[in-house]
Amino acid sequence: QGTTITFADYVNTSIGTVTWHTKSDFSDAAITSAKPNATTTYYAKATSGNCAPATASLKVTVDAKPAITLKSAPTICNGTTVTFANYVNTHTGTVTWHTDANCNEAAITSATPSQTTTYYVKATNGVCDPVTSSLKVTVSEKPKLTLKAAPTICNGATIAFPDYVDNNNTIGTVSWYLDEDRTQSAGVTATPSQTTTYYAKAVSGVCDPATAELKVTVNDKPAVPTLSADKTSLIGEDKAV
């Protein structure tokens, strides 16, 4: 579509004067070229002296230019499969997806990337030059939450929640809560007056959060002993007779 054809290029052999027309009765003005937007038949007439003319027709098949528009690029959780057809907004022609920018690798229809990856799409239609585009799939790492051993503290002691996160085995941003539904923030420290369970949540991108809980055992402070009044006994003291 959009290509100009010169009719003389399509004459194999002829005797006489050849003219080209858009009407089959040759009643319109002769033309030498055309740029059709859709499949069109053109008509040729060869004349020589007072002989009856010879005629022929040429059907020019027009392929629509390929085109493709994509939807917004997705962010997924590690382990999620993306189906590329879901990210095509509009297209003209046949669409294929590839892992290389030149679109030479075998076509794929889905992928499960473990890290942020760009995929390449190509639309083709007939003899037209293909068009390409790309889709960057952002991958969030799955969160992981591992806590250290739960503490036992004395009443009145303050604990800092980050001290109980095993950072070597945790992925994501960790928050602490007072309730199991994890809607009431517990902040970063606490001074419980009785044995209390706190609830942690680790989040990473669009992935489902990882959760854990920490039971803080609280021991009462020992009471200060109360002593009775001091009594002194005199041993060997003379007694009155």
PDB file of N, CA, C and O in Angstrom, residues 179-232:
ATOM      1  N   ASP A 179      -1.746  -6.460  64.570  1.00  0.00           N
ATOM      2  CA  ASP A 179      -2.834  -7.400  64.348  1.00  0.00           C
ATOM      3  C   ASP A 179      -2.475  -8.382  63.243  1.00  0.00           C
ATOM      4  O   ASP A 179      -1.648  -8.102  62.372  1.00  0.00           O
ATOM      5  N   GLU A 180      -3.141  -9.532  63.295  1.00  0.00           N
ATOM      6  CA  GLU A 180      -2.853 -10.597  62.335  1.00  0.00           C
ATOM      7  C   GLU A 180      -3.219 -10.204  60.909  1.00  0.00           C
ATOM      8  O   GLU A 180      -2.627 -10.714  59.945  1.00  0.00           O
ATOM      9  N   ASP A 181      -4.197  -9.307  60.749  1.00  0.00           N
ATOM     10  CA  ASP A 181      -4.574  -8.843  59.407  1.00  0.00           C
ATOM     11  C   ASP A 181      -3.581  -7.831  58.846  1.00  0.00           C
ATOM     12  O   ASP A 181      -3.685  -7.437  57.688  1.00  0.00           O
ATOM     13  N   ARG A 182      -2.674  -7.402  59.708  1.00  0.00           N
ATOM     14  CA  ARG A 182      -1.616  -6.473  59.310  1.00  0.00           C
ATOM     15  C   ARG A 182      -2.176  -5.151  58.771  1.00  0.00           C
ATOM     16  O   ARG A 182      -1.825  -4.702  57.679  1.00  0.00           O
ATOM     17  N   THR A 183      -3.040  -4.562  59.586  1.00  0.00           N
ATOM     18  CA  THR A 183      -3.608  -3.260  59.241  1.00  0.00           C
ATOM     19  C   THR A 183      -3.189  -2.176  60.232  1.00  0.00           C
ATOM     20  O   THR A 183      -3.245  -0.994  59.899  1.00  0.00           O
ATOM     21  N   GLN A 184      -2.756  -2.578  61.450  1.00  0.00           N
ATOM     22  CA  GLN A 184      -2.363  -1.619  62.483  1.00  0.00           C
ATOM     23  C   GLN A 184      -0.848  -1.670  62.666  1.00  0.00           C
ATOM     24  O   GLN A 184      -0.307  -2.660  63.155  1.00  0.00           O
ATOM     25  N   SER A 185      -0.199  -0.604  62.258  1.00  0.00           N
ATOM     26  CA  SER A 185       1.259  -0.579  62.313  1.00  0.00           C
ATOM     27  C   SER A 185       1.763  -0.663  63.746  1.00  0.00           C
ATOM     28  O   SER A 185       1.203  -0.038  64.663  1.00  0.00           O
ATOM     29  N   ALA A 186       2.837  -1.419  63.910  1.00  0.00           N
ATOM     30  CA  ALA A 186       3.475  -1.525  65.226  1.00  0.00           C
ATOM     31  C   ALA A 186       4.727  -0.660  65.304  1.00  0.00           C
ATOM     32  O   ALA A 186       5.409  -0.644  66.336  1.00  0.00           O
ATOM     33  N   GLY A 187       5.036   0.055  64.219  1.00  0.00           N
ATOM     34  CA  GLY A 187       6.239   0.864  64.218  1.00  0.00           C
ATOM     35  C   GLY A 187       7.479  -0.004  64.109  1.00  0.00           C
ATOM     36  O   GLY A 187       7.458  -1.094  63.533  1.00  0.00           O
ATOM     37  N   VAL A 188       8.571   0.455  64.694  1.00  0.00           N
ATOM     38  CA  VAL A 188       9.830  -0.302  64.611  1.00  0.00           C
ATOM     39  C   VAL A 188      10.305  -0.795  65.975  1.00  0.00           C
ATOM     40  O   VAL A 188      11.240  -1.585  66.055  1.00  0.00           O
ATOM     41  N   THR A 189       9.653  -0.324  67.041  1.00  0.00           N
ATOM     42  CA  THR A 189      10.020  -0.790  68.386  1.00  0.00           C
ATOM     43  C   THR A 189       8.748  -1.034  69.184  1.00  0.00           C
ATOM     44  O   THR A 189       7.660  -0.577  68.830  1.00  0.00           O
ATOM     45  N   ALA A 190       8.908  -1.758  70.290  1.00  0.00           N
ATOM     46  CA  ALA A 190       7.773  -2.009  71.190  1.00  0.00           C
ATOM     47  C   ALA A 190       8.309  -2.256  72.594  1.00  0.00           C
ATOM     48  O   ALA A 190       9.435  -2.730  72.778  1.00  0.00           O
ATOM     49  N   THR A 191       7.466  -1.928  73.589  1.00  0.00           N
ATOM     50  CA  THR A 191       7.785  -2.178  75.002  1.00  0.00           C
ATOM     51  C   THR A 191       6.590  -2.894  75.608  1.00  0.00           C
ATOM     52  O   THR A 191       5.776  -2.296  76.327  1.00  0.00           O
ATOM     53  N   PRO A 192       6.440  -4.168  75.307  1.00  0.00           N
ATOM     54  CA  PRO A 192       5.251  -4.885  75.787  1.00  0.00           C
ATOM     55  C   PRO A 192       5.301  -5.127  77.298  1.00  0.00           C
ATOM     56  O   PRO A 192       6.361  -5.374  77.870  1.00  0.00           O
ATOM     57  N   SER A 193       4.131  -5.047  77.919  1.00  0.00           N
ATOM     58  CA  SER A 193       4.049  -5.303  79.358  1.00  0.00           C
ATOM     59  C   SER A 193       3.619  -6.735  79.652  1.00  0.00           C
ATOM     60  O   SER A 193       3.586  -7.149  80.806  1.00  0.00           O
ATOM     61  N   GLN A 194       3.280  -7.471  78.608  1.00  0.00           N
ATOM     62  CA  GLN A 194       2.917  -8.875  78.750  1.00  0.00           C
ATOM     63  C   GLN A 194       3.303  -9.595  77.458  1.00  0.00           C
ATOM     64  O   GLN A 194       3.622  -8.955  76.455  1.00  0.00           O
ATOM     65  N   THR A 195       3.302 -10.900  77.515  1.00  0.00           N
ATOM     66  CA  THR A 195       3.670 -11.684  76.336  1.00  0.00           C
ATOM     67  C   THR A 195       2.764 -11.296  75.160  1.00  0.00           C
ATOM     68  O   THR A 195       1.535 -11.298  75.287  1.00  0.00           O
ATOM     69  N   THR A 196       3.378 -10.939  74.042  1.00  0.00           N
ATOM     70  CA  THR A 196       2.652 -10.370  72.907  1.00  0.00           C
ATOM     71  C   THR A 196       3.210 -10.932  71.599  1.00  0.00           C
ATOM     72  O   THR A 196       4.418 -11.146  71.469  1.00  0.00           O
ATOM     73  N   THR A 197       2.311 -11.159  70.646  1.00  0.00           N
ATOM     74  CA  THR A 197       2.732 -11.580  69.303  1.00  0.00           C
ATOM     75  C   THR A 197       2.635 -10.406  68.353  1.00  0.00           C
ATOM     76  O   THR A 197       1.615  -9.706  68.307  1.00  0.00           O
ATOM     77  N   TYR A 198       3.687 -10.184  67.594  1.00  0.00           N
ATOM     78  CA  TYR A 198       3.737  -9.144  66.575  1.00  0.00           C
ATOM     79  C   TYR A 198       3.805  -9.806  65.195  1.00  0.00           C
ATOM     80  O   TYR A 198       4.341 -10.911  65.061  1.00  0.00           O
ATOM     81  N   TYR A 199       3.268  -9.103  64.202  1.00  0.00           N
ATOM     82  CA  TYR A 199       3.107  -9.703  62.875  1.00  0.00           C
ATOM     83  C   TYR A 199       3.912  -8.914  61.843  1.00  0.00           C
ATOM     84  O   TYR A 199       3.812  -7.687  61.761  1.00  0.00           O
ATOM     85  N   ALA A 200       4.714  -9.641  61.063  1.00  0.00           N
ATOM     86  CA  ALA A 200       5.583  -9.010  60.070  1.00  0.00           C
ATOM     87  C   ALA A 200       5.113  -9.340  58.658  1.00  0.00           C
ATOM     88  O   ALA A 200       4.518 -10.390  58.412  1.00  0.00           O
ATOM     89  N   LYS A 201       5.399  -8.418  57.735  1.00  0.00           N
ATOM     90  CA  LYS A 201       5.048  -8.618  56.326  1.00  0.00           C
ATOM     91  C   LYS A 201       6.181  -8.072  55.466  1.00  0.00           C
ATOM     92  O   LYS A 201       6.681  -6.966  55.693  1.00  0.00           O
ATOM     93  N   ALA A 202       6.604  -8.863  54.465  1.00  0.00           N
ATOM     94  CA  ALA A 202       7.612  -8.418  53.495  1.00  0.00           C
ATOM     95  C   ALA A 202       6.946  -8.273  52.138  1.00  0.00           C
ATOM     96  O   ALA A 202       6.257  -9.196  51.674  1.00  0.00           O
ATOM     97  N   VAL A 203       7.138  -7.122  51.494  1.00  0.00           N
ATOM     98  CA  VAL A 203       6.531  -6.878  50.192  1.00  0.00           C
ATOM     99  C   VAL A 203       7.616  -6.593  49.166  1.00  0.00           C
ATOM    100  O   VAL A 203       8.678  -6.037  49.481  1.00  0.00           O
ATOM    101  N   SER A 204       7.341  -6.993  47.909  1.00  0.00           N
ATOM    102  CA  SER A 204       8.263  -6.749  46.799  1.00  0.00           C
ATOM    103  C   SER A 204       7.459  -6.596  45.524  1.00  0.00           C
ATOM    104  O   SER A 204       6.869  -7.563  45.032  1.00  0.00           O
ATOM    105  N   GLY A 205       7.401  -5.368  45.000  1.00  0.00           N
ATOM    106  CA  GLY A 205       6.701  -5.114  43.745  1.00  0.00           C
ATOM    107  C   GLY A 205       5.253  -5.559  43.785  1.00  0.00           C
ATOM    108  O   GLY A 205       4.522  -5.292  44.744  1.00  0.00           O
ATOM    109  N   VAL A 206       4.846  -6.274  42.731  1.00  0.00           N
ATOM    110  CA  VAL A 206       3.454  -6.700  42.609  1.00  0.00           C
ATOM    111  C   VAL A 206       3.212  -8.085  43.192  1.00  0.00           C
ATOM    112  O   VAL A 206       2.102  -8.611  43.108  1.00  0.00           O
ATOM    113  N   CYS A 207       4.232  -8.684  43.777  1.00  0.00           N
ATOM    114  CA  CYS A 207       4.097 -10.048  44.301  1.00  0.00           C
ATOM    115  C   CYS A 207       3.251 -10.074  45.569  1.00  0.00           C
ATOM    116  O   CYS A 207       3.154  -9.082  46.300  1.00  0.00           O
ATOM    117  N   ASP A 208       2.662 -11.232  45.853  1.00  0.00           N
ATOM    118  CA  ASP A 208       1.974 -11.418  47.124  1.00  0.00           C
ATOM    119  C   ASP A 208       2.991 -11.329  48.249  1.00  0.00           C
ATOM    120  O   ASP A 208       4.125 -11.827  48.124  1.00  0.00           O
ATOM    121  N   PRO A 209       2.614 -10.710  49.377  1.00  0.00           N
ATOM    122  CA  PRO A 209       3.584 -10.549  50.461  1.00  0.00           C
ATOM    123  C   PRO A 209       3.913 -11.875  51.149  1.00  0.00           C
ATOM    124  O   PRO A 209       3.141 -12.828  51.102  1.00  0.00           O
ATOM    125  N   ALA A 210       5.080 -11.887  51.784  1.00  0.00           N
ATOM    126  CA  ALA A 210       5.462 -12.995  52.660  1.00  0.00           C
ATOM    127  C   ALA A 210       5.211 -12.537  54.096  1.00  0.00           C
ATOM    128  O   ALA A 210       5.387 -11.364  54.424  1.00  0.00           O
ATOM    129  N   THR A 211       4.781 -13.456  54.958  1.00  0.00           N
ATOM    130  CA  THR A 211       4.437 -13.077  56.320  1.00  0.00           C
ATOM    131  C   THR A 211       5.115 -13.986  57.340  1.00  0.00           C
ATOM    132  O   THR A 211       5.523 -15.111  57.022  1.00  0.00           O
ATOM    133  N   ALA A 212       5.210 -13.470  58.552  1.00  0.00           N
ATOM    134  CA  ALA A 212       5.746 -14.239  59.680  1.00  0.00           C
ATOM    135  C   ALA A 212       5.282 -13.550  60.962  1.00  0.00           C
ATOM    136  O   ALA A 212       4.744 -12.431  60.917  1.00  0.00           O
ATOM    137  N   GLU A 213       5.472 -14.210  62.078  1.00  0.00           N
ATOM    138  CA  GLU A 213       5.090 -13.602  63.348  1.00  0.00           C
ATOM    139  C   GLU A 213       6.162 -13.855  64.397  1.00  0.00           C
ATOM    140  O   GLU A 213       6.926 -14.824  64.308  1.00  0.00           O
ATOM    141  N   LEU A 214       6.189 -12.955  65.375  1.00  0.00           N
ATOM    142  CA  LEU A 214       7.203 -13.008  66.428  1.00  0.00           C
ATOM    143  C   LEU A 214       6.510 -12.925  67.778  1.00  0.00           C
ATOM    144  O   LEU A 214       5.863 -11.918  68.087  1.00  0.00           O
ATOM    145  N   LYS A 215       6.648 -13.977  68.573  1.00  0.00           N
ATOM    146  CA  LYS A 215       6.050 -13.988  69.909  1.00  0.00           C
ATOM    147  C   LYS A 215       7.101 -13.538  70.918  1.00  0.00           C
ATOM    148  O   LYS A 215       8.124 -14.196  71.104  1.00  0.00           O
ATOM    149  N   VAL A 216       6.835 -12.410  71.554  1.00  0.00           N
ATOM    150  CA  VAL A 216       7.758 -11.852  72.544  1.00  0.00           C
ATOM    151  C   VAL A 216       7.253 -12.236  73.933  1.00  0.00           C
ATOM    152  O   VAL A 216       6.167 -11.811  74.350  1.00  0.00           O
ATOM    153  N   THR A 217       8.014 -13.051  74.608  1.00  0.00           N
ATOM    154  CA  THR A 217       7.640 -13.486  75.954  1.00  0.00           C
ATOM    155  C   THR A 217       8.153 -12.473  76.968  1.00  0.00           C
ATOM    156  O   THR A 217       9.330 -12.093  76.945  1.00  0.00           O
ATOM    157  N   VAL A 218       7.261 -12.030  77.844  1.00  0.00           N
ATOM    158  CA  VAL A 218       7.609 -11.003  78.824  1.00  0.00           C
ATOM    159  C   VAL A 218       7.578 -11.613  80.222  1.00  0.00           C
ATOM    160  O   VAL A 218       6.548 -12.160  80.648  1.00  0.00           O
ATOM    161  N   ASN A 219       8.697 -11.525  80.929  1.00  0.00           N
ATOM    162  CA  ASN A 219       8.772 -11.953  82.336  1.00  0.00           C
ATOM    163  C   ASN A 219       8.609 -10.738  83.239  1.00  0.00           C
ATOM    164  O   ASN A 219       9.181  -9.668  82.975  1.00  0.00           O
ATOM    165  N   ASP A 220       7.822 -10.920  84.332  1.00  0.00           N
ATOM    166  CA  ASP A 220       7.667  -9.822  85.283  1.00  0.00           C
ATOM    167  C   ASP A 220       8.982  -9.559  86.008  1.00  0.00           C
ATOM    168  O   ASP A 220       9.774 -10.476  86.263  1.00  0.00           O
ATOM    169  N   LYS A 221       9.200  -8.297  86.341  1.00  0.00           N
ATOM    170  CA  LYS A 221      10.373  -7.964  87.135  1.00  0.00           C
ATOM    171  C   LYS A 221      10.248  -8.608  88.518  1.00  0.00           C
ATOM    172  O   LYS A 221       9.160  -8.637  89.099  1.00  0.00           O
ATOM    173  N   PRO A 222      11.337  -9.127  89.056  1.00  0.00           N
ATOM    174  CA  PRO A 222      11.258  -9.683  90.416  1.00  0.00           C
ATOM    175  C   PRO A 222      10.953  -8.578  91.426  1.00  0.00           C
ATOM    176  O   PRO A 222      11.420  -7.443  91.282  1.00  0.00           O
ATOM    177  N   ALA A 223      10.149  -8.927  92.419  1.00  0.00           N
ATOM    178  CA  ALA A 223       9.772  -7.944  93.441  1.00  0.00           C
ATOM    179  C   ALA A 223      10.909  -7.761  94.459  1.00  0.00           C
ATOM    180  O   ALA A 223      11.659  -8.693  94.767  1.00  0.00           O
ATOM    181  N   VAL A 224      11.042  -6.538  94.965  1.00  0.00           N
ATOM    182  CA  VAL A 224      12.031  -6.261  96.004  1.00  0.00           C
ATOM    183  C   VAL A 224      11.562  -6.935  97.294  1.00  0.00           C
ATOM    184  O   VAL A 224      10.411  -6.757  97.711  1.00  0.00           O
ATOM    185  N   PRO A 225      12.407  -7.758  97.927  1.00  0.00           N
ATOM    186  CA  PRO A 225      11.960  -8.461  99.148  1.00  0.00           C
ATOM    187  C   PRO A 225      11.639  -7.476 100.268  1.00  0.00           C
ATOM    188  O   PRO A 225      12.290  -6.437 100.424  1.00  0.00           O
ATOM    189  N   THR A 226      10.616  -7.803 101.051  1.00  0.00           N
ATOM    190  CA  THR A 226      10.217  -6.988 102.215  1.00  0.00           C
ATOM    191  C   THR A 226      10.728  -7.675 103.475  1.00  0.00           C
ATOM    192  O   THR A 226      10.422  -8.855 103.719  1.00  0.00           O
ATOM    193  N   LEU A 227      11.501  -6.973 104.286  1.00  0.00           N
ATOM    194  CA  LEU A 227      12.067  -7.545 105.512  1.00  0.00           C
ATOM    195  C   LEU A 227      11.229  -7.151 106.713  1.00  0.00           C
ATOM    196  O   LEU A 227      10.683  -6.050 106.791  1.00  0.00           O
ATOM    197  N   SER A 228      11.134  -8.067 107.745  1.00  0.00           N
ATOM    198  CA  SER A 228      10.412  -7.760 108.989  1.00  0.00           C
ATOM    199  C   SER A 228      11.294  -6.900 109.881  1.00  0.00           C
ATOM    200  O   SER A 228      12.504  -6.764 109.653  1.00  0.00           O
ATOM    201  N   ALA A 229      10.690  -6.312 110.954  1.00  0.00           N
ATOM    202  CA  ALA A 229      11.435  -5.448 111.888  1.00  0.00           C
ATOM    203  C   ALA A 229      12.569  -6.219 112.542  1.00  0.00           C
ATOM    204  O   ALA A 229      12.443  -7.397 112.873  1.00  0.00           O
ATOM    205  N   ASP A 230      13.696  -5.541 112.784  1.00  0.00           N
ATOM    206  CA  ASP A 230      14.881  -6.184 113.357  1.00  0.00           C
ATOM    207  C   ASP A 230      14.655  -6.531 114.825  1.00  0.00           C
ATOM    208  O   ASP A 230      14.155  -5.727 115.611  1.00  0.00           O
ATOM    209  N   LYS A 231      14.981  -7.760 115.215  1.00  0.00           N
ATOM    210  CA  LYS A 231      14.859  -8.194 116.609  1.00  0.00           C
ATOM    211  C   LYS A 231      16.236  -8.618 117.110  1.00  0.00           C
ATOM    212  O   LYS A 231      16.943  -9.343 116.422  1.00  0.00           O
ATOM    213  N   THR A 232      16.576  -8.181 118.296  1.00  0.00           N
ATOM    214  CA  THR A 232      17.878  -8.514 118.883  1.00  0.00           C
ATOM    215  C   THR A 232      17.680  -9.342 120.138  1.00  0.00           C
ATOM    216  O   THR A 232      16.895  -8.971 121.013  1.00  0.00           O
TER     217      THR A 232
END
